[in-house]
Amino acid sequence: MTDTETIEYDVVVLGAGPVGENVADRTRAAGLATAVVESELVGGECSYWACMPSKALLRPVIARADARRVPGLRRSVQGPLDTAAVLDHRDDYTSHWKDDGQVSWLAGIGAELHRGHGRLAGPRTVAVTGADGTERRLAARHAVAVCTGSRAALPDLPGLSDVKPWTSREATSARSVPGRLIVVGGGVVATEMATVWQALGARVTLLVRGKGLLPRMEPFAGELIAEALTEAGADLRTGTSVRSVTRGADGTVVAVTDGGDRIEADEILFATGRAPRTDDIGLHTVGLEPGSWLDVDDSLQVTGTNWLYAVGDVNHRALLTHQGKYQARIAGAAISARAAGVPILESDPWGAHAATADHHAVPQVVFTDPEAAAVGLSLAEAQQAGHRVRAVDVDLSSVAGAGLYADGYRGRARMVVDLEEEILRGMTLVGPGVGELIHSATIAVAGQVPLSRLWHAVPSYPTISEVWLRLLEAYRDN
């Protein structure tokens, strides 16, 4: 094969993270010849720098916190975490940043992997530049799926690149614990990484531009997590922006806030948002703007095209791995149906060709201590959407199962009820262990289950899930 030879496939997938892998899995299952292009590690951000390493780091932290709230265990877990063991546990879950297993999986489904940087080179064509500079062209008979994900977005601060700040990648892959860590941001990455590194011994200063943490959730979620971080020893400052950052010859980072405060640390993490990884993938060759989020319909086909798909973070519908994988299953089915000449959207009673969960039933768990979990709309979002709603709140400490789970259990649950249809528009829970409760709420929201039916879904006693009974009682009786 020469460097200029064009190889034909039915489908070319740009990006081999969980989203790209799932698109390829579905198209291969339908018998379509599929190529996957990856410039880094097969398995993507989630496997090596996001979901897996962050949760591997957090699990020992949360387990120790839970044990400290249980009689008979409290005295046994007062010492520090074994940092080396925690980091080794993280390394195991990232396969030590080697992708052999993921490559074998791709080969097992019959997809062909092309290593290198992939760029669109016109309609249905992808040019792949290898590490040695050679180029090959892949032509797609039916579809190209852009699954390149997102990257950390850094603020426009003079000299920031010279400081070499942490992003989510460095925060989840660091080899040692910094003595002092500044975390800039108040979202999921900021709160989770502040939780991890504070527990591992760093002195954490959390600088939040807004009024509180987790601004996309109900306000009480951020409030409870802020209380816990402060009690753990973190210095939390809200309404604070960073004006400048420098790193001295001794390696010390100095951040100056808009209020004039000067904060010193060993490392600084910016967790200030995400940007699409579309700036260098050849979008201009097909009339699209480089660096932009890509607009799609519910089959994940890019607006104005009949061959290009954008799946996962790049379409900005829901920047979560589980939602990206959900979209990938939809996109793979839609691509396969169109390739076979089968009408989509109406051809499957499961709605397998339309991603509708992204519109009203997106679940998310923040793995802090306490955990925060939410699905659907917050009260404010439901009101802004024009729904006539009512919020029903329950203190989780009133639930018998919560008291058994932990002494002094602190938590709160809220369901947002549509008063006209008497269904749930959203649910938020904060407290130890609530992440495992959110799927029941997701079913209720996605299925638009009437509250009158939920009344007959009896929660097991004594579990924290009995909060459902307390919420329904509070709605019915008031």
Short mmCIF file of C-alpha atoms in Angstrom, two decimals:
data_model
loop_
_atom_site.label_atom_id
_atom_site.label_comp_id
_atom_site.label_asym_id
_atom_site.label_seq_id
_atom_site.Cartn_x
_atom_site.Cartn_y
_atom_site.Cartn_z
CA MET A 1 0.00 0.00 0.00
CA THR A 2 1.37 3.45 -0.91
CA ASP A 3 0.93 6.52 1.27
CA THR A 4 -1.67 7.94 -1.11
CA GLU A 5 -3.79 4.85 -1.52
CA THR A 6 -7.44 5.18 -0.53
CA ILE A 7 -9.03 2.39 1.50
CA GLU A 8 -12.80 2.01 1.34
CA TYR A 9 -15.06 1.17 4.28
CA ASP A 10 -18.76 1.45 4.92
CA VAL A 11 -18.18 3.54 8.04
CA VAL A 12 -15.22 5.53 9.37
CA VAL A 13 -15.24 6.44 13.06
CA LEU A 14 -13.02 9.33 14.12
CA GLY A 15 -12.05 8.74 17.76
CA ALA A 16 -11.73 5.48 19.72
CA GLY A 17 -13.05 6.47 23.12
CA PRO A 18 -16.11 4.76 24.62
CA VAL A 19 -18.35 6.62 22.16
CA GLY A 20 -16.40 5.68 19.05
CA GLU A 21 -16.05 2.10 20.27
CA ASN A 22 -19.81 1.79 20.71
CA VAL A 23 -20.57 3.25 17.27
CA ALA A 24 -18.15 0.75 15.75
CA ASP A 25 -19.63 -2.10 17.77
CA ARG A 26 -23.13 -1.38 16.42
CA THR A 27 -22.09 -0.89 12.81
CA ARG A 28 -19.95 -4.02 12.85
CA ALA A 29 -22.83 -6.00 14.37
CA ALA A 30 -24.87 -4.90 11.35
CA GLY A 31 -22.18 -6.24 9.02
CA LEU A 32 -20.75 -2.88 7.95
CA ALA A 33 -17.02 -2.65 7.26
CA THR A 34 -15.80 -0.16 9.87
CA ALA A 35 -12.54 1.70 10.41
CA VAL A 36 -11.66 3.46 13.66
CA VAL A 37 -9.08 6.26 13.77
CA GLU A 38 -7.30 7.19 17.01
CA SER A 39 -4.42 9.59 17.68
CA GLU A 40 -3.86 8.64 21.33
CA LEU A 41 -4.98 5.61 23.36
CA VAL A 42 -7.85 3.36 22.32
CA GLY A 43 -10.36 3.75 25.14
CA GLY A 44 -10.18 7.52 25.18
CA GLU A 45 -10.51 10.15 27.89
CA CYS A 46 -12.84 8.13 30.11
CA SER A 47 -10.55 5.13 30.39
CA TYR A 48 -7.29 6.95 31.10
CA TRP A 49 -7.91 10.51 32.34
CA ALA A 50 -11.53 10.87 33.46
CA CYS A 51 -14.20 8.42 34.67
CA MET A 52 -12.06 5.41 35.52
CA PRO A 53 -9.04 7.01 37.20
CA SER A 54 -11.10 9.62 39.03
CA LYS A 55 -13.49 7.03 40.46
CA ALA A 56 -10.61 4.71 41.33
CA LEU A 57 -9.06 7.57 43.29
CA LEU A 58 -12.35 8.51 44.93
CA ARG A 59 -13.46 5.05 45.99
CA PRO A 60 -10.95 4.63 48.88
CA VAL A 61 -11.72 8.20 49.99
CA ILE A 62 -15.46 7.57 50.12
CA ALA A 63 -15.08 4.11 51.70
CA ARG A 64 -12.99 5.56 54.53
CA ALA A 65 -15.47 8.40 55.05
CA ASP A 66 -18.36 5.90 55.21
CA ALA A 67 -16.47 3.65 57.62
CA ARG A 68 -15.80 6.59 59.93
CA ARG A 69 -19.56 7.01 60.29
CA VAL A 70 -20.19 3.40 61.33
CA PRO A 71 -19.97 2.25 64.98
CA GLY A 72 -17.34 -0.43 65.46
CA LEU A 73 -15.28 0.79 62.52
CA ARG A 74 -14.72 4.44 63.37
CA ARG A 75 -11.60 3.93 65.49
CA SER A 76 -10.04 1.58 62.98
CA VAL A 77 -9.96 4.08 60.11
CA GLN A 78 -8.72 7.29 61.70
CA GLY A 79 -5.29 7.07 60.13
CA PRO A 80 -4.25 8.45 56.74
CA LEU A 81 -4.94 6.68 53.50
CA ASP A 82 -2.17 4.56 52.01
CA THR A 83 -1.34 6.94 49.18
CA ALA A 84 0.84 4.49 47.27
CA ALA A 85 -1.91 1.85 47.36
CA VAL A 86 -4.53 4.38 46.20
CA LEU A 87 -2.37 5.46 43.27
CA ASP A 88 -1.56 1.84 42.40
CA HIS A 89 -5.32 1.10 42.42
CA ARG A 90 -5.81 4.01 40.01
CA ASP A 91 -3.01 2.75 37.78
CA ASP A 92 -4.58 -0.70 37.60
CA TYR A 93 -7.86 0.79 36.41
CA THR A 94 -6.10 2.76 33.69
CA SER A 95 -4.21 -0.38 32.60
CA HIS A 96 -1.10 1.68 33.34
CA TRP A 97 -2.00 3.88 30.35
CA LYS A 98 -1.59 1.03 27.91
CA ASP A 99 -4.38 0.19 25.49
CA ASP A 100 -3.54 -3.39 24.52
CA GLY A 101 -6.81 -4.73 25.92
CA GLN A 102 -8.92 -2.13 24.12
CA VAL A 103 -7.07 -2.75 20.85
CA SER A 104 -7.78 -6.46 21.20
CA TRP A 105 -11.45 -5.73 21.80
CA LEU A 106 -11.66 -3.64 18.61
CA ALA A 107 -10.01 -6.42 16.66
CA GLY A 108 -12.42 -8.90 18.21
CA ILE A 109 -15.46 -7.11 16.78
CA GLY A 110 -13.80 -6.91 13.38
CA ALA A 111 -13.16 -3.15 13.27
CA GLU A 112 -9.87 -1.99 11.72
CA LEU A 113 -7.78 0.44 13.76
CA HIS A 114 -5.78 3.20 12.10
CA ARG A 115 -3.32 4.95 14.40
CA GLY A 116 -2.70 8.61 13.70
CA HIS A 117 -4.33 12.00 13.51
CA GLY A 118 -7.52 11.88 11.47
CA ARG A 119 -8.94 14.84 9.60
CA LEU A 120 -11.86 15.18 7.25
CA ALA A 121 -10.64 15.71 3.69
CA GLY A 122 -13.97 16.40 2.03
CA PRO A 123 -17.29 14.54 2.13
CA ARG A 124 -17.02 10.91 3.29
CA THR A 125 -13.21 11.06 3.33
CA VAL A 126 -10.78 10.98 6.25
CA ALA A 127 -7.03 11.56 5.92
CA VAL A 128 -4.92 9.86 8.60
CA THR A 129 -1.42 11.13 9.32
CA GLY A 130 0.69 8.54 11.11
CA ALA A 131 3.40 9.16 13.70
CA ASP A 132 6.01 8.79 10.94
CA GLY A 133 4.34 11.48 8.83
CA THR A 134 2.90 9.15 6.22
CA GLU A 135 -0.69 9.70 5.16
CA ARG A 136 -3.46 7.35 4.12
CA ARG A 137 -6.99 8.12 3.04
CA LEU A 138 -10.11 6.33 4.20
CA ALA A 139 -13.30 6.62 2.17
CA ALA A 140 -16.68 5.93 3.78
CA ARG A 141 -19.43 4.55 1.56
CA HIS A 142 -22.13 5.43 4.10
CA ALA A 143 -21.02 7.50 7.08
CA VAL A 144 -18.27 9.22 9.01
CA ALA A 145 -18.85 9.52 12.76
CA VAL A 146 -16.97 12.24 14.63
CA CYS A 147 -16.40 10.97 18.18
CA THR A 148 -13.41 13.09 19.17
CA GLY A 149 -14.81 14.23 22.52
CA SER A 150 -13.81 17.35 24.40
CA ARG A 151 -10.77 18.81 26.13
CA ALA A 152 -10.24 21.01 29.14
CA ALA A 153 -10.88 24.69 28.41
CA LEU A 154 -8.33 27.02 30.01
CA PRO A 155 -9.01 30.69 30.71
CA ASP A 156 -7.20 33.43 28.80
CA LEU A 157 -4.67 34.41 31.45
CA PRO A 158 -1.30 35.90 30.40
CA GLY A 159 1.55 33.44 30.87
CA LEU A 160 -0.69 30.56 31.90
CA SER A 161 0.99 28.12 29.51
CA ASP A 162 4.35 28.84 31.18
CA VAL A 163 2.87 27.86 34.55
CA LYS A 164 1.97 24.40 33.20
CA PRO A 165 -1.26 24.15 35.19
CA TRP A 166 -3.07 20.92 35.89
CA THR A 167 -6.18 20.12 33.93
CA SER A 168 -8.41 17.13 34.58
CA ARG A 169 -5.78 14.94 32.89
CA GLU A 170 -2.97 15.85 35.27
CA ALA A 171 -5.30 15.77 38.27
CA THR A 172 -6.28 12.16 37.60
CA SER A 173 -2.82 10.91 36.59
CA ALA A 174 -0.49 12.68 39.05
CA ARG A 175 2.23 10.46 40.51
CA SER A 176 2.42 12.18 43.90
CA VAL A 177 0.37 14.35 46.24
CA PRO A 178 1.12 18.08 46.09
CA GLY A 179 1.59 19.70 49.48
CA ARG A 180 -0.66 22.59 48.46
CA LEU A 181 -3.17 22.58 45.62
CA ILE A 182 -5.28 25.42 44.24
CA VAL A 183 -8.44 24.24 42.46
CA VAL A 184 -10.09 26.82 40.21
CA GLY A 185 -13.72 26.00 39.42
CA GLY A 186 -16.86 24.83 41.12
CA GLY A 187 -18.20 22.05 38.91
CA VAL A 188 -17.89 18.28 38.92
CA VAL A 189 -14.17 17.99 38.17
CA ALA A 190 -13.30 20.70 40.70
CA THR A 191 -15.33 19.20 43.54
CA GLU A 192 -14.28 15.60 42.89
CA MET A 193 -10.58 16.41 42.59
CA ALA A 194 -10.70 18.69 45.64
CA THR A 195 -12.22 15.75 47.52
CA VAL A 196 -9.50 13.34 46.37
CA TRP A 197 -6.41 15.43 46.96
CA GLN A 198 -7.62 16.90 50.24
CA ALA A 199 -8.19 13.35 51.52
CA LEU A 200 -4.75 12.27 50.31
CA GLY A 201 -3.09 15.04 52.30
CA ALA A 202 -2.94 18.13 50.11
CA ARG A 203 -3.97 21.50 51.54
CA VAL A 204 -6.65 22.49 49.04
CA THR A 205 -7.81 26.01 48.27
CA LEU A 206 -10.93 26.01 46.10
CA LEU A 207 -11.59 29.22 44.15
CA VAL A 208 -15.12 29.47 42.76
CA ARG A 209 -16.16 32.35 40.54
CA GLY A 210 -19.88 31.87 41.20
CA LYS A 211 -21.96 31.83 44.35
CA GLY A 212 -21.52 28.15 45.08
CA LEU A 213 -20.59 24.67 43.92
CA LEU A 214 -22.34 22.57 41.27
CA PRO A 215 -24.35 25.44 39.78
CA ARG A 216 -26.25 23.14 37.42
CA MET A 217 -27.81 21.20 40.28
CA GLU A 218 -30.26 22.27 42.95
CA PRO A 219 -28.57 24.85 45.23
CA PHE A 220 -28.66 22.54 48.26
CA ALA A 221 -26.38 20.06 46.48
CA GLY A 222 -23.53 22.52 46.31
CA GLU A 223 -24.22 23.76 49.82
CA LEU A 224 -23.95 20.31 51.41
CA ILE A 225 -20.78 19.46 49.49
CA ALA A 226 -19.26 22.84 50.39
CA GLU A 227 -19.94 22.15 54.07
CA ALA A 228 -18.24 18.75 53.82
CA LEU A 229 -15.17 20.07 51.99
CA THR A 230 -14.78 22.86 54.51
CA GLU A 231 -15.09 20.43 57.41
CA ALA A 232 -12.42 18.26 55.76
CA GLY A 233 -10.04 21.22 55.81
CA ALA A 234 -10.38 22.77 52.36
CA ASP A 235 -10.31 26.56 52.06
CA LEU A 236 -13.37 27.38 49.95
CA ARG A 237 -13.73 30.89 48.52
CA THR A 238 -16.78 31.76 46.42
CA GLY A 239 -17.27 34.84 44.28
CA THR A 240 -13.56 34.72 43.51
CA SER A 241 -11.80 34.85 40.14
CA VAL A 242 -8.12 34.40 39.33
CA ARG A 243 -6.51 37.50 37.86
CA SER A 244 -3.00 36.16 37.29
CA VAL A 245 -0.88 33.04 37.80
CA THR A 246 2.89 32.70 37.90
CA ARG A 247 5.34 29.94 38.79
CA GLY A 248 8.61 30.84 40.47
CA ALA A 249 12.03 29.37 39.95
CA ASP A 250 11.47 27.13 42.99
CA GLY A 251 8.33 25.69 41.39
CA THR A 252 5.88 27.55 43.64
CA VAL A 253 2.65 28.66 41.96
CA VAL A 254 1.29 32.08 42.91
CA ALA A 255 -2.32 32.92 42.07
CA VAL A 256 -3.60 36.46 42.54
CA THR A 257 -7.37 36.86 42.83
CA ASP A 258 -9.54 39.72 41.68
CA GLY A 259 -9.78 40.74 45.32
CA GLY A 260 -6.00 41.07 45.54
CA ASP A 261 -5.36 37.93 47.59
CA ARG A 262 -2.06 36.19 46.87
CA ILE A 263 -2.25 32.39 47.22
CA GLU A 264 0.78 30.09 47.01
CA ALA A 265 0.67 26.41 46.09
CA ASP A 266 2.69 23.61 44.58
CA GLU A 267 0.16 22.99 41.78
CA ILE A 268 -2.91 24.69 40.38
CA LEU A 269 -5.80 22.85 38.72
CA PHE A 270 -8.08 24.69 36.32
CA ALA A 271 -11.44 22.94 36.07
CA THR A 272 -13.22 25.70 34.23
CA GLY A 273 -15.13 23.97 31.48
CA ARG A 274 -14.72 21.91 28.32
CA ALA A 275 -14.17 22.69 24.64
CA PRO A 276 -14.85 20.44 21.64
CA ARG A 277 -11.91 18.62 20.10
CA THR A 278 -12.88 19.75 16.62
CA ASP A 279 -10.33 22.46 15.94
CA ASP A 280 -8.00 20.30 13.84
CA ILE A 281 -10.19 17.62 12.26
CA GLY A 282 -10.77 19.22 8.86
CA LEU A 283 -14.26 20.63 9.44
CA HIS A 284 -13.53 23.45 6.99
CA THR A 285 -13.30 20.90 4.16
CA VAL A 286 -17.02 20.15 4.55
CA GLY A 287 -18.21 23.70 5.21
CA LEU A 288 -18.20 23.56 9.02
CA GLU A 289 -16.39 25.81 11.48
CA PRO A 290 -13.22 24.40 13.06
CA GLY A 291 -13.38 24.31 16.85
CA SER A 292 -17.16 24.41 16.96
CA TRP A 293 -19.69 22.17 18.67
CA LEU A 294 -21.58 20.23 16.00
CA ASP A 295 -25.35 20.51 15.77
CA VAL A 296 -27.15 17.21 15.22
CA ASP A 297 -30.65 15.79 14.94
CA ASP A 298 -31.92 13.00 17.17
CA SER A 299 -30.24 10.35 15.01
CA LEU A 300 -26.96 12.21 15.69
CA GLN A 301 -26.60 13.22 12.04
CA VAL A 302 -24.95 16.62 11.63
CA THR A 303 -27.41 19.28 10.49
CA GLY A 304 -27.29 19.85 6.74
CA THR A 305 -25.54 16.57 5.90
CA ASN A 306 -26.66 13.06 5.02
CA TRP A 307 -23.42 11.24 5.86
CA LEU A 308 -21.72 12.98 8.82
CA TYR A 309 -22.52 12.12 12.44
CA ALA A 310 -21.31 13.79 15.62
CA VAL A 311 -21.63 11.62 18.71
CA GLY A 312 -20.82 12.29 22.36
CA ASP A 313 -19.29 15.47 23.74
CA VAL A 314 -18.73 17.05 20.32
CA ASN A 315 -22.45 17.75 19.88
CA HIS A 316 -22.73 19.43 23.31
CA ARG A 317 -26.02 17.72 24.18
CA ALA A 318 -24.81 16.01 27.36
CA LEU A 319 -21.10 15.85 28.21
CA LEU A 320 -21.24 12.57 30.12
CA THR A 321 -19.74 9.22 29.18
CA HIS A 322 -22.95 7.25 29.73
CA GLN A 323 -24.91 9.69 27.57
CA GLY A 324 -22.24 9.53 24.88
CA LYS A 325 -22.42 5.74 24.84
CA TYR A 326 -26.22 5.97 24.66
CA GLN A 327 -25.92 8.31 21.69
CA ALA A 328 -23.41 5.91 20.11
CA ARG A 329 -25.90 3.05 20.27
CA ILE A 330 -28.50 5.28 18.59
CA ALA A 331 -26.08 6.56 15.95
CA GLY A 332 -24.80 3.07 15.16
CA ALA A 333 -28.35 1.83 14.71
CA ALA A 334 -29.30 4.82 12.55
CA ILE A 335 -26.22 4.48 10.34
CA SER A 336 -26.88 0.75 9.91
CA ALA A 337 -30.56 1.29 9.12
CA ARG A 338 -29.83 3.96 6.52
CA ALA A 339 -27.13 1.79 4.94
CA ALA A 340 -29.72 -0.99 4.59
CA GLY A 341 -32.32 1.40 3.20
CA VAL A 342 -34.57 0.95 6.24
CA PRO A 343 -36.67 3.96 7.32
CA ILE A 344 -35.44 5.25 10.64
CA LEU A 345 -37.21 6.78 13.65
CA GLU A 346 -40.42 4.87 12.92
CA SER A 347 -38.99 1.45 12.22
CA ASP A 348 -38.43 0.33 15.81
CA PRO A 349 -40.96 0.49 18.65
CA TRP A 350 -38.03 1.01 21.06
CA GLY A 351 -37.17 4.27 19.29
CA ALA A 352 -33.71 2.86 18.68
CA HIS A 353 -32.87 5.46 16.04
CA ALA A 354 -33.65 8.59 18.05
CA ALA A 355 -31.73 9.90 21.07
CA THR A 356 -34.51 11.35 23.20
CA ALA A 357 -33.07 10.82 26.70
CA ASP A 358 -30.84 13.85 26.17
CA HIS A 359 -33.89 16.09 26.13
CA HIS A 360 -35.39 15.40 29.54
CA ALA A 361 -33.85 12.49 31.46
CA VAL A 362 -30.08 12.90 31.77
CA PRO A 363 -28.74 11.34 35.00
CA GLN A 364 -25.50 12.36 36.66
CA VAL A 365 -23.63 11.40 39.82
CA VAL A 366 -20.95 13.54 41.47
CA PHE A 367 -18.74 11.19 43.50
CA THR A 368 -17.87 13.55 46.32
CA ASP A 369 -18.49 13.01 50.04
CA PRO A 370 -21.45 13.30 50.22
CA GLU A 371 -22.46 12.15 46.77
CA ALA A 372 -24.81 14.25 44.67
CA ALA A 373 -27.07 12.69 42.05
CA ALA A 374 -29.64 14.27 39.77
CA VAL A 375 -31.79 13.50 36.76
CA GLY A 376 -34.10 15.64 34.69
CA LEU A 377 -34.89 19.26 35.49
CA SER A 378 -34.13 21.24 38.61
CA LEU A 379 -36.94 23.36 40.05
CA ALA A 380 -35.58 26.48 38.38
CA GLU A 381 -35.14 24.73 35.03
CA ALA A 382 -38.65 23.32 35.12
CA GLN A 383 -40.10 26.74 35.86
CA GLN A 384 -38.04 28.34 33.09
CA ALA A 385 -39.35 25.68 30.69
CA GLY A 386 -42.90 26.78 31.47
CA HIS A 387 -43.99 23.78 33.54
CA ARG A 388 -46.30 24.30 36.51
CA VAL A 389 -44.33 22.46 39.13
CA ARG A 390 -43.88 21.95 42.83
CA ALA A 391 -40.73 20.93 44.70
CA VAL A 392 -41.10 18.28 47.39
CA ASP A 393 -38.18 18.01 49.81
CA VAL A 394 -37.28 15.37 52.38
CA ASP A 395 -34.42 15.37 54.88
CA LEU A 396 -32.73 12.01 54.32
CA SER A 397 -31.91 11.70 58.00
CA SER A 398 -35.63 10.97 58.53
CA VAL A 399 -35.31 7.72 56.56
CA ALA A 400 -34.55 4.66 58.70
CA GLY A 401 -32.18 3.16 56.17
CA ALA A 402 -30.05 6.32 56.15
CA GLY A 403 -29.51 6.15 59.88
CA LEU A 404 -28.39 2.54 59.57
CA TYR A 405 -26.09 3.44 56.69
CA ALA A 406 -24.24 6.04 58.75
CA ASP A 407 -24.37 7.69 62.14
CA GLY A 408 -25.30 11.34 61.79
CA TYR A 409 -26.36 10.84 58.17
CA ARG A 410 -26.78 14.19 56.43
CA GLY A 411 -28.59 14.45 53.14
CA ARG A 412 -31.56 15.78 51.25
CA ALA A 413 -33.83 14.70 48.44
CA ARG A 414 -36.02 16.76 46.15
CA MET A 415 -38.48 15.69 43.51
CA VAL A 416 -39.88 18.23 41.06
CA VAL A 417 -43.50 17.33 40.30
CA ASP A 418 -45.44 18.47 37.25
CA LEU A 419 -48.75 19.49 38.83
CA GLU A 420 -50.76 19.14 35.64
CA GLU A 421 -49.59 15.66 34.64
CA GLU A 422 -48.56 14.47 38.14
CA ILE A 423 -45.29 13.04 36.89
CA LEU A 424 -41.70 13.75 37.86
CA ARG A 425 -39.79 16.36 35.91
CA GLY A 426 -36.65 15.92 37.97
CA MET A 427 -35.04 14.48 41.09
CA THR A 428 -31.96 15.45 43.10
CA LEU A 429 -30.42 13.53 46.00
CA VAL A 430 -27.45 14.44 48.15
CA GLY A 431 -25.97 12.15 50.79
CA PRO A 432 -23.68 9.16 51.26
CA GLY A 433 -24.52 6.32 48.90
CA VAL A 434 -27.21 8.13 46.89
CA GLY A 435 -25.51 7.49 43.56
CA GLU A 436 -27.04 4.01 43.50
CA LEU A 437 -30.54 5.50 43.90
CA ILE A 438 -30.54 7.71 40.82
CA HIS A 439 -31.48 5.04 38.30
CA SER A 440 -34.87 4.51 39.92
CA ALA A 441 -35.48 8.24 39.51
CA THR A 442 -34.24 8.06 35.91
CA ILE A 443 -36.82 5.37 35.17
CA ALA A 444 -39.56 7.49 36.73
CA VAL A 445 -38.58 10.59 34.74
CA ALA A 446 -37.84 8.86 31.42
CA GLY A 447 -40.96 6.71 31.69
CA GLN A 448 -43.16 9.60 32.85
CA VAL A 449 -44.53 7.27 35.49
CA PRO A 450 -47.59 8.80 37.21
CA LEU A 451 -47.13 9.43 40.92
CA SER A 452 -50.26 7.38 41.52
CA ARG A 453 -48.38 4.35 40.15
CA LEU A 454 -45.15 5.16 41.99
CA TRP A 455 -47.19 5.00 45.20
CA HIS A 456 -47.49 1.25 44.57
CA ALA A 457 -43.75 0.77 43.95
CA VAL A 458 -42.93 -0.26 47.50
CA PRO A 459 -39.35 0.46 48.64
CA SER A 460 -37.53 -2.21 50.61
CA TYR A 461 -37.17 -1.59 54.33
CA PRO A 462 -34.82 -0.53 55.81
CA THR A 463 -32.98 1.02 52.86
CA ILE A 464 -32.27 4.60 51.86
CA SER A 465 -34.63 4.03 48.92
CA GLU A 466 -37.48 4.45 51.41
CA VAL A 467 -37.00 8.13 50.66
CA TRP A 468 -39.40 7.50 47.75
CA LEU A 469 -42.19 6.76 50.24
CA ARG A 470 -41.39 9.87 52.27
CA LEU A 471 -41.39 12.07 49.15
CA LEU A 472 -44.71 10.68 47.91
CA GLU A 473 -46.25 11.08 51.36
CA ALA A 474 -45.06 14.67 51.52
CA TYR A 475 -46.58 15.38 48.10
CA ARG A 476 -49.90 13.63 48.82
CA ASP A 477 -50.40 14.99 52.32
CA ASN A 478 -49.54 18.64 51.71
#
